[in-house]
Every structure is written in C-alpha cells, then in structure tokens.
Coordinates of N, CA and C in Angstrom, one line a residue:
M1 N 14.6 -13.5 2.3 CA 13.3 -13.5 1.4 C 13.2 -14.9 1.7
P2 N 12.0 -15.2 1.9 CA 11.3 -16.9 1.9 C 11.3 -17.6 0.7
A3 N 11.5 -18.8 0.7 CA 11.6 -19.3 -0.8 C 10.3 -19.9 -1.3
F4 N 10.1 -19.7 -2.4 CA 8.8 -19.9 -2.9 C 8.6 -21.2 -3.3
K5 N 7.4 -21.5 -3.2 CA 6.9 -23.1 -3.4 C 5.6 -22.8 -4.3
S6 N 5.4 -24.0 -5.2 CA 4.2 -23.7 -6.3 C 3.6 -25.3 -6.0
R7 N 2.5 -25.2 -6.4 CA 1.7 -26.6 -6.6 C 1.2 -26.6 -8.3
S8 N 1.2 -27.6 -8.8 CA 0.7 -27.6 -10.4 C -0.4 -27.4 -10.4
R9 N -0.8 -27.2 -11.7 CA -2.5 -26.7 -11.8 C -3.2 -28.0 -12.0
R10 N -4.2 -28.1 -11.7 CA -5.1 -29.3 -11.6 C -5.9 -29.4 -12.7
D11 N -5.5 -29.6 -14.1 CA -6.2 -29.7 -15.0 C -6.0 -31.1 -15.6
D12 N -6.6 -31.5 -17.0 CA -6.5 -32.6 -17.6 C -5.1 -33.1 -17.8
R13 N -4.4 -31.9 -18.3 CA -3.1 -32.1 -18.7 C -1.9 -32.5 -17.4
M14 N -2.3 -32.1 -16.4 CA -1.2 -32.2 -15.3 C -1.9 -33.6 -14.6
T15 N -3.1 -33.8 -14.3 CA -3.5 -35.1 -14.4 C -2.8 -35.9 -14.9
A16 N -2.9 -36.0 -16.7 CA -2.2 -37.1 -17.1 C -0.8 -37.4 -17.0
N17 N -0.3 -36.2 -16.5 CA 1.5 -36.4 -16.5 C 1.7 -36.8 -15.0
R18 N 0.5 -36.6 -13.9 CA 1.1 -37.7 -12.5 C 0.7 -38.8 -12.8
S19 N -0.3 -39.0 -13.9 CA -0.7 -40.5 -13.8 C 0.2 -41.3 -14.6
G20 N 1.6 -40.9 -14.7 CA 2.3 -41.6 -15.3 C 2.5 -41.5 -17.1
I21 N 1.7 -40.7 -17.7 CA 1.8 -40.6 -19.2 C 2.7 -39.9 -19.6
R22 N 3.6 -39.9 -19.9 CA 4.9 -39.6 -19.9 C 4.8 -38.6 -21.4
I23 N 4.9 -37.4 -21.3 CA 4.8 -36.6 -22.4 C 6.4 -36.4 -23.3
G24 N 6.3 -36.6 -24.6 CA 7.8 -36.6 -25.3 C 8.6 -35.4 -25.1
S25 N 9.7 -35.6 -24.3 CA 10.3 -34.4 -23.9 C 11.1 -33.9 -25.5
C26 N 11.0 -32.5 -25.4 CA 11.3 -31.7 -26.6 C 12.6 -31.3 -26.5
A27 N 13.6 -31.2 -27.6 CA 14.7 -30.7 -27.7 C 15.1 -29.8 -28.5
I28 N 15.9 -28.8 -28.1 CA 16.3 -27.8 -28.7 C 17.9 -28.3 -29.4
S29 N 17.9 -28.2 -30.8 CA 19.1 -28.6 -31.4 C 19.5 -27.5 -32.4
I30 N 21.0 -27.4 -32.4 CA 21.4 -26.0 -33.5 C 22.4 -26.7 -34.2
L31 N 22.8 -26.3 -35.6 CA 23.8 -26.7 -36.0 C 25.3 -25.7 -35.9
L32 N 26.4 -26.9 -35.4 CA 27.6 -26.1 -35.5 C 28.5 -26.4 -36.4
A33 N 28.9 -25.2 -37.1 CA 29.9 -25.7 -37.9 C 31.3 -26.1 -37.8
S34 N 32.1 -26.7 -37.7 CA 33.4 -27.5 -37.0 C 34.3 -27.7 -38.4
L35 N 35.0 -27.2 -38.6 CA 36.5 -27.5 -39.7 C 35.4 -27.9 -41.0
G36 N 34.5 -27.2 -41.2 CA 33.4 -26.7 -42.5 C 32.9 -28.0 -42.4
I37 N 32.3 -28.7 -41.2 CA 31.1 -29.8 -41.2 C 30.0 -29.3 -40.2
C38 N 29.0 -29.5 -40.7 CA 27.9 -29.1 -39.8 C 27.2 -30.1 -39.2
R39 N 27.1 -30.3 -37.7 CA 26.6 -31.6 -37.0 C 25.8 -30.9 -35.9
A40 N 24.5 -31.7 -35.7 CA 23.7 -31.3 -34.9 C 24.1 -31.7 -33.5
V41 N 24.0 -30.5 -32.6 CA 24.7 -31.2 -30.8 C 23.2 -30.8 -30.1
L42 N 22.8 -31.6 -29.2 CA 21.8 -31.5 -28.3 C 22.2 -30.7 -27.2
L43 N 21.6 -29.3 -27.3 CA 21.9 -28.5 -26.1 C 21.2 -28.1 -25.1
D44 N 19.6 -28.5 -25.0 CA 19.0 -28.4 -24.0 C 17.6 -29.0 -24.2
R45 N 16.6 -29.2 -23.4 CA 15.4 -29.6 -23.6 C 14.4 -29.1 -22.8
F46 N 13.2 -28.9 -22.9 CA 12.0 -28.5 -22.8 C 11.7 -29.5 -21.4
V47 N 11.6 -28.9 -20.3 CA 11.1 -29.6 -18.9 C 9.7 -29.2 -18.4
A48 N 9.2 -28.1 -18.9 CA 7.9 -27.5 -18.4 C 7.6 -26.2 -19.1
T49 N 6.6 -25.5 -19.1 CA 5.9 -24.4 -19.7 C 5.1 -23.6 -18.7
V50 N 5.4 -22.5 -18.7 CA 4.5 -21.6 -17.8 C 3.8 -20.6 -18.6
N51 N 2.8 -20.7 -18.8 CA 1.7 -19.6 -19.8 C 2.4 -19.5 -20.8
G52 N 3.0 -20.9 -21.6 CA 3.6 -20.6 -22.6 C 5.1 -20.6 -22.6
A53 N 5.4 -20.2 -21.4 CA 6.9 -19.9 -21.4 C 7.9 -21.1 -21.1
V54 N 9.0 -21.3 -21.9 CA 9.7 -22.3 -21.7 C 10.7 -22.4 -20.6
I55 N 10.7 -23.6 -19.7 CA 12.0 -23.6 -18.8 C 12.5 -24.8 -19.2
L56 N 13.7 -24.4 -19.0 CA 14.8 -25.7 -20.0 C 15.5 -26.6 -18.9
E57 N 16.2 -27.3 -19.3 CA 17.1 -28.4 -18.7 C 18.0 -27.6 -17.9
S58 N 19.0 -26.9 -18.8 CA 19.9 -25.8 -18.3 C 19.6 -25.1 -17.0
E59 N 18.2 -24.8 -17.0 CA 17.8 -23.7 -15.8 C 17.6 -24.5 -14.6
I60 N 17.3 -25.9 -14.6 CA 17.6 -26.4 -13.3 C 18.7 -26.8 -13.0
V61 N 19.9 -27.2 -13.8 CA 21.1 -27.3 -13.7 C 22.0 -26.2 -13.0
I62 N 21.7 -24.7 -13.5 CA 21.9 -24.0 -13.0 C 21.3 -23.6 -11.9
E63 N 20.2 -23.8 -11.6 CA 19.4 -23.4 -9.9 C 20.1 -24.0 -9.3
R64 N 20.2 -25.3 -9.3 CA 20.9 -26.3 -8.3 C 22.2 -25.8 -7.9
A65 N 23.0 -25.6 -8.6 CA 24.5 -25.1 -8.4 C 24.4 -24.0 -8.2
F66 N 23.6 -22.9 -8.2 CA 23.7 -21.7 -7.7 C 23.1 -21.9 -6.2
L67 N 22.1 -22.4 -5.8 CA 21.5 -22.8 -4.5 C 22.7 -23.2 -3.4
E68 N 23.8 -24.1 -4.1 CA 24.5 -24.5 -3.2 C 25.6 -24.3 -3.3
S69 N 26.2 -22.8 -4.1 CA 27.4 -22.1 -4.3 C 27.5 -21.0 -2.8
D70 N 28.8 -20.8 -3.0 CA 28.9 -19.5 -2.2 C 28.4 -18.2 -2.3
L71 N 28.0 -18.5 -3.6 CA 27.4 -16.8 -3.9 C 25.9 -16.6 -3.2
V72 N 25.5 -17.6 -2.3 CA 24.2 -17.4 -1.7 C 24.6 -17.6 0.0
P73 N 24.0 -16.3 0.7 CA 24.7 -16.2 2.0 C 24.0 -18.1 2.9
E74 N 25.1 -18.4 3.7 CA 25.3 -19.5 4.5 C 23.8 -19.7 4.8
N75 N 23.1 -18.7 5.3 CA 21.7 -19.6 6.1 C 20.7 -19.0 4.9
R76 N 20.3 -19.0 3.6 CA 20.0 -19.1 2.7 C 20.3 -20.2 1.5
R77 N 21.1 -21.1 1.9 CA 21.7 -22.3 0.5 C 20.5 -23.2 1.2
V78 N 20.2 -23.7 0.1 CA 19.4 -24.8 -0.2 C 19.7 -26.1 -0.9
P79 N 20.5 -26.8 -0.2 CA 21.0 -27.9 -1.1 C 20.5 -29.1 -1.1
G80 N 20.3 -30.1 -1.8 CA 19.9 -31.2 -2.0 C 18.2 -31.7 -2.1
L81 N 18.1 -30.2 -3.2 CA 16.3 -30.4 -3.6 C 16.3 -31.2 -4.6
S82 N 15.0 -31.9 -4.5 CA 14.8 -32.9 -5.8 C 14.4 -32.0 -6.9
R83 N 14.7 -32.7 -7.9 CA 14.6 -32.2 -9.5 C 13.4 -31.3 -9.5
R84 N 11.9 -32.0 -8.7 CA 10.9 -31.2 -9.2 C 10.6 -30.2 -8.3
E85 N 11.4 -30.3 -7.0 CA 11.5 -29.0 -6.1 C 12.1 -27.9 -7.0
I86 N 13.2 -28.1 -7.6 CA 13.8 -27.3 -8.3 C 12.8 -26.9 -9.3
I87 N 11.9 -27.4 -10.2 CA 11.3 -27.1 -11.2 C 9.7 -26.2 -10.5
D88 N 9.3 -26.5 -9.7 CA 8.5 -25.6 -9.0 C 9.0 -24.1 -8.0
R89 N 10.2 -24.5 -7.9 CA 10.8 -22.9 -7.5 C 10.9 -22.2 -9.0
L90 N 11.3 -22.6 -10.1 CA 11.4 -22.1 -11.3 C 9.8 -21.5 -12.0
I91 N 9.3 -22.4 -11.7 CA 7.9 -21.8 -12.1 C 7.3 -20.8 -11.1
T92 N 7.5 -20.9 -9.8 CA 6.9 -20.0 -9.1 C 7.8 -18.4 -9.4
R93 N 9.1 -18.5 -9.5 CA 10.0 -17.3 -9.8 C 9.2 -16.7 -10.9
R94 N 9.0 -17.6 -11.9 CA 8.5 -17.0 -13.5 C 7.0 -16.2 -13.4
L95 N 6.4 -16.9 -12.4 CA 4.8 -16.5 -12.1 C 5.0 -14.9 -11.3
M96 N 5.9 -15.1 -10.5 CA 6.2 -13.8 -9.5 C 6.5 -12.7 -10.3
L97 N 7.4 -13.1 -10.9 CA 8.0 -11.9 -11.9 C 7.0 -11.6 -12.8
N98 N 6.3 -12.2 -13.3 CA 5.2 -11.7 -14.0 C 4.2 -10.9 -13.4
E99 N 3.9 -11.0 -12.3 CA 2.9 -10.6 -11.7 C 3.8 -9.0 -10.9
S100 N 5.1 -9.1 -10.5 CA 5.8 -8.0 -10.4 C 5.3 -7.0 -11.6
A101 N 5.7 -7.4 -12.7 CA 5.9 -6.6 -14.1 C 4.7 -5.8 -14.3
R102 N 3.2 -6.2 -13.3 CA 2.2 -5.1 -13.6 C 2.2 -3.9 -12.6
F103 N 3.1 -4.2 -12.2 CA 3.1 -2.7 -11.0 C 4.5 -1.9 -11.4
R104 N 4.0 -0.7 -12.0 CA 5.2 0.4 -12.5 C 6.1 0.9 -11.6
E105 N 5.5 1.0 -10.3 CA 6.6 1.4 -9.3 C 7.5 0.5 -8.5
I106 N 7.4 -0.7 -9.2 CA 8.5 -1.8 -8.7 C 9.7 -2.1 -9.8
L107 N 10.5 -1.4 -9.6 CA 11.5 -0.5 -10.7 C 12.7 -0.7 -10.0
I108 N 13.7 -1.4 -10.2 CA 15.3 -1.8 -10.0 C 15.8 -0.7 -10.5
Q109 N 16.3 0.4 -9.9 CA 17.4 1.2 -10.6 C 18.6 0.2 -10.5
P110 N 19.4 0.9 -11.5 CA 21.1 0.0 -11.9 C 21.6 0.2 -10.7
E111 N 21.5 1.5 -9.9 CA 22.8 1.5 -9.1 C 22.3 0.6 -7.5
R112 N 21.3 0.0 -7.4 CA 20.7 -1.0 -6.5 C 21.3 -2.1 -7.0
I113 N 21.2 -2.4 -8.2 CA 22.0 -3.6 -8.9 C 23.3 -3.7 -8.5
D114 N 24.1 -2.4 -8.6 CA 25.4 -2.5 -8.7 C 26.0 -2.8 -7.1
E115 N 25.1 -2.2 -6.3 CA 25.4 -2.1 -4.8 C 25.4 -4.0 -4.5
A116 N 24.1 -4.5 -5.1 CA 23.9 -6.0 -4.6 C 25.1 -6.9 -5.1
V117 N 25.7 -6.5 -6.6 CA 26.7 -7.2 -7.2 C 27.8 -7.2 -6.7
E118 N 28.2 -5.7 -6.2 CA 29.6 -5.6 -5.1 C 29.1 -6.2 -3.8
S119 N 28.3 -6.6 -3.3 CA 28.3 -6.9 -1.8 C 28.4 -8.5 -2.0
I120 N 28.1 -9.2 -3.4 CA 28.2 -10.6 -3.3 C 29.9 -10.9 -3.9
T121 N 29.9 -10.1 -4.7 CA 31.4 -10.0 -5.3 C 32.3 -10.2 -3.9
Q122 N 32.2 -9.0 -3.0 CA 33.1 -9.2 -1.6 C 33.0 -10.3 -0.9
R123 N 31.7 -11.0 -0.9 CA 31.5 -12.3 -0.3 C 32.2 -13.2 -0.9
A124 N 32.1 -13.6 -2.2 CA 33.0 -14.3 -3.0 C 34.5 -14.2 -2.9
G125 N 34.9 -13.1 -2.1 CA 36.3 -13.2 -2.0 C 37.1 -12.3 -3.6
G126 N 36.1 -11.6 -4.1 CA 36.8 -10.6 -5.1 C 36.3 -11.0 -6.8
N127 N 36.6 -10.2 -7.7 CA 36.3 -10.4 -9.1 C 36.7 -11.8 -9.6
D128 N 37.8 -12.1 -9.4 CA 38.6 -13.4 -9.7 C 37.6 -14.6 -9.3
H129 N 37.4 -14.7 -8.0 CA 36.5 -15.7 -7.1 C 35.3 -15.9 -8.0
L130 N 34.9 -14.7 -8.1 CA 33.4 -14.6 -8.3 C 33.3 -15.2 -9.9
E131 N 34.2 -14.7 -10.9 CA 34.1 -15.3 -12.2 C 34.6 -16.7 -12.2
A132 N 35.0 -17.0 -11.2 CA 35.3 -18.6 -11.1 C 34.2 -19.4 -11.3
Q133 N 33.5 -18.7 -10.0 CA 32.3 -19.3 -9.2 C 31.3 -19.4 -10.4
L134 N 31.2 -18.1 -11.2 CA 30.1 -18.3 -12.3 C 30.2 -19.1 -13.5
R135 N 31.4 -19.2 -13.8 CA 31.7 -20.4 -14.8 C 31.4 -21.9 -14.2
T136 N 31.8 -22.0 -12.9 CA 31.3 -23.4 -12.4 C 30.0 -23.4 -12.5
I137 N 29.0 -22.5 -12.1 CA 27.7 -22.8 -12.2 C 27.1 -22.7 -13.7
G138 N 27.8 -21.8 -14.5 CA 27.2 -22.0 -16.1 C 26.4 -20.7 -16.2
L139 N 26.8 -19.5 -15.5 CA 26.3 -18.3 -15.5 C 27.2 -17.3 -16.2
S140 N 26.8 -16.6 -16.9 CA 27.6 -15.4 -17.6 C 27.4 -13.8 -16.8
P141 N 28.3 -13.4 -16.5 CA 28.2 -12.0 -16.0 C 26.9 -11.3 -16.1
N142 N 26.4 -10.8 -17.3 CA 25.2 -10.5 -17.6 C 23.9 -11.4 -17.1
E143 N 23.8 -12.6 -17.0 CA 22.8 -13.7 -16.6 C 23.0 -13.5 -15.1
F144 N 23.8 -13.8 -14.5 CA 24.2 -13.4 -12.9 C 23.4 -11.9 -12.6
R145 N 24.1 -11.2 -13.3 CA 23.2 -9.6 -12.9 C 22.0 -9.5 -13.1
R146 N 21.3 -10.4 -14.4 CA 20.1 -10.0 -14.3 C 19.3 -11.0 -13.1
R147 N 19.8 -11.9 -12.8 CA 19.2 -12.9 -11.4 C 19.6 -12.0 -10.6
V148 N 20.5 -11.1 -10.3 CA 20.5 -10.4 -8.7 C 19.3 -9.2 -9.2
Q149 N 19.0 -8.6 -10.4 CA 17.8 -7.7 -10.4 C 16.4 -8.7 -10.0
D150 N 16.5 -9.9 -10.9 CA 15.3 -10.5 -10.3 C 14.9 -10.5 -9.1
Q151 N 15.9 -10.9 -7.9 CA 16.0 -11.2 -6.9 C 15.5 -9.9 -6.3
L152 N 16.1 -8.6 -6.7 CA 15.7 -7.7 -6.1 C 14.0 -6.9 -6.2
T153 N 14.1 -7.6 -7.6 CA 12.1 -7.1 -7.6 C 11.2 -8.1 -7.3
L154 N 11.6 -9.3 -6.8 CA 11.0 -10.0 -6.1 C 10.4 -9.3 -4.5
E155 N 12.1 -9.2 -3.7 CA 11.8 -8.6 -2.4 C 11.3 -7.2 -2.8
T156 N 11.5 -6.6 -3.4 CA 10.7 -5.1 -3.6 C 9.0 -5.4 -3.7
Y157 N 8.6 -6.5 -4.5 CA 7.3 -6.8 -4.5 C 6.6 -7.2 -3.3
V158 N 7.5 -8.2 -2.5 CA 7.1 -8.6 -1.2 C 7.1 -7.2 -0.3
D159 N 8.0 -6.6 -0.2 CA 8.1 -5.3 0.8 C 6.8 -4.6 0.5
Q160 N 6.2 -4.2 -1.1 CA 5.4 -3.1 -1.4 C 4.1 -3.7 -1.5
R161 N 3.8 -4.7 -1.9 CA 2.6 -5.3 -1.8 C 2.0 -6.3 -1.1
I162 N 3.0 -6.7 -0.4 CA 2.5 -7.6 0.9 C 2.9 -7.0 2.5
R163 N 4.2 -7.0 2.4 CA 4.7 -6.6 3.8 C 4.1 -5.1 4.2
A164 N 4.0 -4.1 3.5 CA 3.4 -2.8 3.9 C 2.1 -2.9 4.5
F165 N 1.3 -3.8 4.1 CA -0.1 -3.7 4.4 C -0.5 -4.7 5.6
I166 N 0.6 -5.3 6.0 CA 0.7 -6.6 7.4 C 0.8 -5.2 8.6
Q167 N -0.2 -5.1 9.6 CA -0.2 -4.6 10.9 C -0.3 -5.4 12.0
I168 N 0.9 -5.4 12.9 CA 0.8 -6.4 14.3 C 0.3 -5.1 15.2
Q169 N -0.7 -5.7 15.9 CA -1.4 -5.1 16.9 C -0.8 -5.4 18.5
S170 N -0.9 -4.5 19.5 CA 0.0 -5.0 20.8 C -0.8 -5.8 21.3
S171 N -2.0 -6.2 20.9 CA -2.5 -7.5 21.7 C -2.0 -8.9 20.8
D172 N -1.5 -8.8 19.6 CA -0.8 -9.9 19.2 C 0.6 -10.0 20.0
V173 N 1.1 -8.9 20.3 CA 2.3 -9.2 20.9 C 2.2 -9.8 22.1
A174 N 1.4 -9.3 23.0 CA 0.5 -10.0 24.0 C 0.3 -11.0 24.2
E175 N -0.2 -11.5 23.0 CA -0.4 -13.0 23.0 C 0.7 -13.8 22.9
Y176 N 1.4 -13.5 22.3 CA 2.8 -14.1 22.0 C 3.5 -14.4 23.2
L177 N 3.3 -13.2 24.1 CA 4.2 -13.0 25.4 C 3.2 -13.9 26.3
M178 N 2.2 -14.2 26.5 CA 1.4 -15.2 27.2 C 1.9 -16.4 27.0
T179 N 1.7 -16.9 25.3 CA 2.2 -18.0 25.4 C 3.4 -18.3 25.5
H180 N 4.1 -17.6 25.7 CA 5.9 -18.1 25.7 C 6.4 -17.6 27.0
R181 N 5.7 -16.9 28.1 CA 6.1 -16.2 29.2 C 7.0 -17.1 30.0
E182 N 6.9 -18.5 29.7 CA 7.9 -19.3 30.8 C 9.3 -19.4 30.3
S183 N 9.1 -19.5 28.7 CA 10.6 -19.4 27.9 C 11.1 -18.5 28.2
L184 N 10.3 -17.2 28.0 CA 11.0 -15.5 28.0 C 11.4 -15.2 29.5
H185 N 11.1 -16.1 30.7 CA 11.4 -15.6 31.8 C 10.6 -14.7 32.3
L186 N 9.2 -14.5 32.1 CA 8.4 -13.3 32.4 C 7.3 -13.7 33.5
K187 N 7.2 -12.8 34.3 CA 6.5 -13.1 35.7 C 5.2 -12.4 35.5
G188 N 4.6 -11.4 34.6 CA 3.3 -10.9 34.3 C 2.5 -12.1 34.2
S189 N 1.0 -11.8 34.5 CA 0.1 -12.4 34.3 C -0.9 -12.4 33.5
T190 N -1.0 -10.9 33.3 CA -2.1 -10.3 32.3 C -1.1 -9.3 31.3
S191 N -2.0 -9.5 30.4 CA -1.4 -8.5 29.1 C -0.9 -7.3 29.1
V192 N -1.2 -6.8 30.2 CA -0.9 -5.3 30.1 C 0.3 -5.3 31.2
E193 N 0.6 -6.4 32.1 CA 1.8 -6.5 32.8 C 2.6 -7.3 32.0
L194 N 2.7 -8.1 31.0 CA 3.7 -8.6 30.4 C 4.0 -7.2 29.3
L195 N 3.3 -6.7 28.6 CA 3.8 -5.7 27.7 C 4.7 -4.7 28.5
T196 N 4.1 -4.5 29.7 CA 5.0 -3.6 30.5 C 6.3 -4.0 31.0
E197 N 6.5 -5.3 31.4 CA 7.5 -6.2 31.6 C 8.4 -5.9 30.8
A198 N 7.9 -6.3 29.6 CA 9.0 -7.0 28.2 C 9.6 -5.7 28.0
R199 N 11.0 -5.5 27.6 CA 11.9 -4.8 27.1 C 11.4 -4.6 25.6
E200 N 11.5 -3.1 25.4 CA 11.5 -2.7 24.1 C 12.0 -3.5 22.9
E201 N 13.3 -3.9 23.3 CA 14.0 -4.4 22.4 C 13.1 -5.7 22.1
L202 N 12.6 -6.8 23.3 CA 12.0 -7.9 23.0 C 10.8 -7.3 22.2
I203 N 10.0 -6.7 22.3 CA 8.5 -6.4 21.8 C 9.0 -6.2 20.3
S204 N 10.2 -5.7 20.2 CA 10.3 -5.3 18.2 C 10.5 -6.3 18.0
R205 N 11.4 -7.2 18.5 CA 11.6 -8.6 18.1 C 10.8 -9.7 17.7
I206 N 9.7 -9.8 18.5 CA 8.2 -10.2 18.5 C 7.8 -9.6 17.3
T207 N 7.4 -8.2 17.4 CA 6.4 -7.8 16.5 C 7.0 -8.1 15.0
N208 N 8.4 -7.9 14.8 CA 9.1 -8.3 13.4 C 8.7 -9.8 13.2
L209 N 8.9 -10.5 14.1 CA 8.8 -12.0 13.7 C 7.1 -12.3 13.6
L210 N 6.1 -11.8 14.2 CA 4.8 -12.2 13.7 C 4.8 -11.7 12.3
R211 N 5.2 -10.3 12.3 CA 5.0 -9.6 10.8 C 5.7 -10.5 9.5
E212 N 6.4 -11.2 9.9 CA 7.2 -12.0 8.6 C 6.4 -13.5 8.5
E213 N 5.7 -13.8 9.8 CA 5.0 -15.2 9.7 C 3.9 -14.5 8.8
K214 N 3.2 -13.8 9.0 CA 2.1 -13.0 8.3 C 2.4 -13.0 7.0
V215 N 3.7 -12.4 6.6 CA 4.1 -12.2 5.3 C 4.1 -13.4 4.1
N216 N 5.2 -14.2 5.4 CA 5.0 -16.1 4.4 C 3.6 -16.6 4.2
E217 N 2.6 -16.3 5.1 CA 1.3 -16.7 4.8 C 0.6 -16.0 3.6
R218 N 0.6 -14.7 3.5 CA 0.2 -14.2 2.3 C 0.4 -14.4 1.4
L219 N 2.2 -14.4 1.3 CA 2.8 -14.9 0.1 C 2.6 -16.3 -0.3
D220 N 2.2 -17.0 0.3 CA 2.0 -18.6 0.1 C 0.7 -18.7 -0.7
L221 N -0.6 -17.7 -0.2 CA -1.7 -17.7 -0.8 C -1.5 -17.0 -2.0
Q222 N -0.7 -16.0 -2.3 CA -0.7 -15.6 -3.5 C 0.1 -16.2 -4.7
V223 N 1.0 -17.2 -4.0 CA 1.6 -17.9 -5.0 C 0.5 -18.9 -5.4
R224 N -0.2 -19.5 -4.5 CA -1.2 -20.5 -4.7 C -2.1 -19.8 -5.7
S225 N -2.8 -18.5 -5.4 CA -3.8 -18.1 -6.6 C -3.1 -18.0 -7.9
L226 N -1.7 -17.6 -8.0 CA -1.2 -17.4 -9.3 C -1.0 -18.9 -9.9
V227 N -0.3 -19.8 -9.0 CA -0.6 -21.0 -10.1 C -2.1 -21.7 -10.4
D228 N -2.7 -21.4 -9.5 CA -4.1 -22.1 -9.9 C -4.8 -21.2 -11.2
A229 N -4.4 -20.4 -11.5 CA -4.8 -19.2 -12.6 C -3.8 -19.4 -13.8
A230 N -2.7 -20.2 -13.7 CA -1.6 -20.5 -15.0 C -1.8 -21.5 -15.7
D231 N -1.5 -21.8 -16.7 CA -1.3 -22.9 -17.8 C 0.0 -23.3 -17.4
I232 N 0.2 -24.3 -16.3 CA 1.4 -25.1 -16.1 C 1.4 -26.1 -16.8
R233 N 2.5 -26.9 -17.5 CA 2.8 -28.0 -18.1 C 4.0 -28.8 -17.9
I234 N 4.3 -29.6 -17.0 CA 5.4 -30.4 -16.5 C 5.3 -31.3 -17.6
I235 N 6.7 -31.3 -18.4 CA 6.9 -32.2 -19.5 C 7.7 -33.2 -18.8
Q236 N 8.6 -33.0 -17.9 CA 9.7 -34.2 -17.4 C 10.1 -33.7 -16.1
A237 N 9.2 -34.2 -15.3 CA 9.4 -33.9 -13.8 C 10.7 -35.0 -13.3
D238 N 11.1 -36.0 -13.8 CA 11.5 -36.7 -13.1 C 13.0 -36.6 -14.0
D239 N 14.2 -36.8 -13.5 CA 15.4 -37.5 -13.9 C 15.3 -38.2 -15.0

C-alpha cells in the first residue's frame, strides 16, 4: 500500500506556525508513587492535533522505530524520514481512519488480524523475536495488534472505495505499449498490432501498473481533500 502524505491546512493558525511563531509545547505529566514519595515525571507532550484529537511525541518515536524495523517488509521500510514527514504520516493516517469509519462495510474480522499478525511473527523469526522487537520499538502486543488492524482497515478502504471504481481500458494499455514498444522489444506500429503481439502476461502486468498509478492519484486527491477540510494544528514540527 502507498505511503500517505499530507499537507497542513492553510489557515491562520498554520500560517502563524510556519512563520516561526512557536506555540508553547503542551506536556502531560503524571504523579508516580515511589517509596511513598510522589514526584512529577514528564512522559509525553503534544506535537499536533487533528480535529481536536492529540498526536503525542511518543507516537513519533514509535512510528520512526517501526518503519525502520524488521516488522515491515524490506520493500516497504521508510528509513530516514524527517520529524515533519512522520507527523504528516500520523496526521494522514488519523484522517484516513476517520474516513474509513464512515463506511460500515469496512470491518476487519478478528481472523484476518490473526492471519496478518501470524505472518509478521513468522517474518520476525517467531514469538520471542517479535516480542523483543516490540519492546525495542515501544509497542505492547495489544498496541501492535491495533496497528495491524488499522493497516488492514486502510488497505480495505483503498480496495473498496478507490481501486474498485478504476477501470483500465484496452486503449490505455495500447497507449502504454506504443510509448514503451522499444524497451519492450515490440515490432507492431499500431495499437491493434501491439495488443496482438503483446503476451497476455505482459498486458496483465501493464494493466495492474496503470491501475495502481490511478489508485495513487485518486488517493492523493482524497488525502488532500481530507486535509483541507480538517482542523490541523502543528504545535511542534521541529526537534
């Protein structure tokens, strides 16, 4: 599934933030009893809000660690993201999950989550290795399971609300073949000749490629629309 990007809402609050006017960081502190003595310990701080929902500093730390871990397939790992890029990912995910919740048919059954968790467990080298990596990242088993559920929810949303409505015509495939006929070593000079000459497997691969390109285009438009309509406040974009 493509990685989501977001842009901050262009309103007075965001303009002020971009101009360098620093909004005071909010902190969450709790009292812990240790040897009968209560002391305040700084656990987290607000870094952004999305329609009033808070994104915390700890979420940035966990997101970065998770994206660089072995729990993510190698072709989907995203190392070296900036702090702002990670905040944008978290904002986009929050908005997309909220949008997905509007559709009752997008419901992830526990069995599907179990299968996904088992697949990741095997890739990680077993339960012991998975638990060790989760501790390193800072995720509890329940939080990890919820993260898997969220990812499946987003994938299902894209399948049902975007990919299902995209049709690739033979003319689209023919245009691609015409543009790339030299690199594909095709001899035909017309659309009909190229479609006849191309193997069924090649046509299928091109069709899937063109479909995914359109999925990404529509997904990007969807995210931009959600971001524009949202109340997003970046409290601390920099380290």
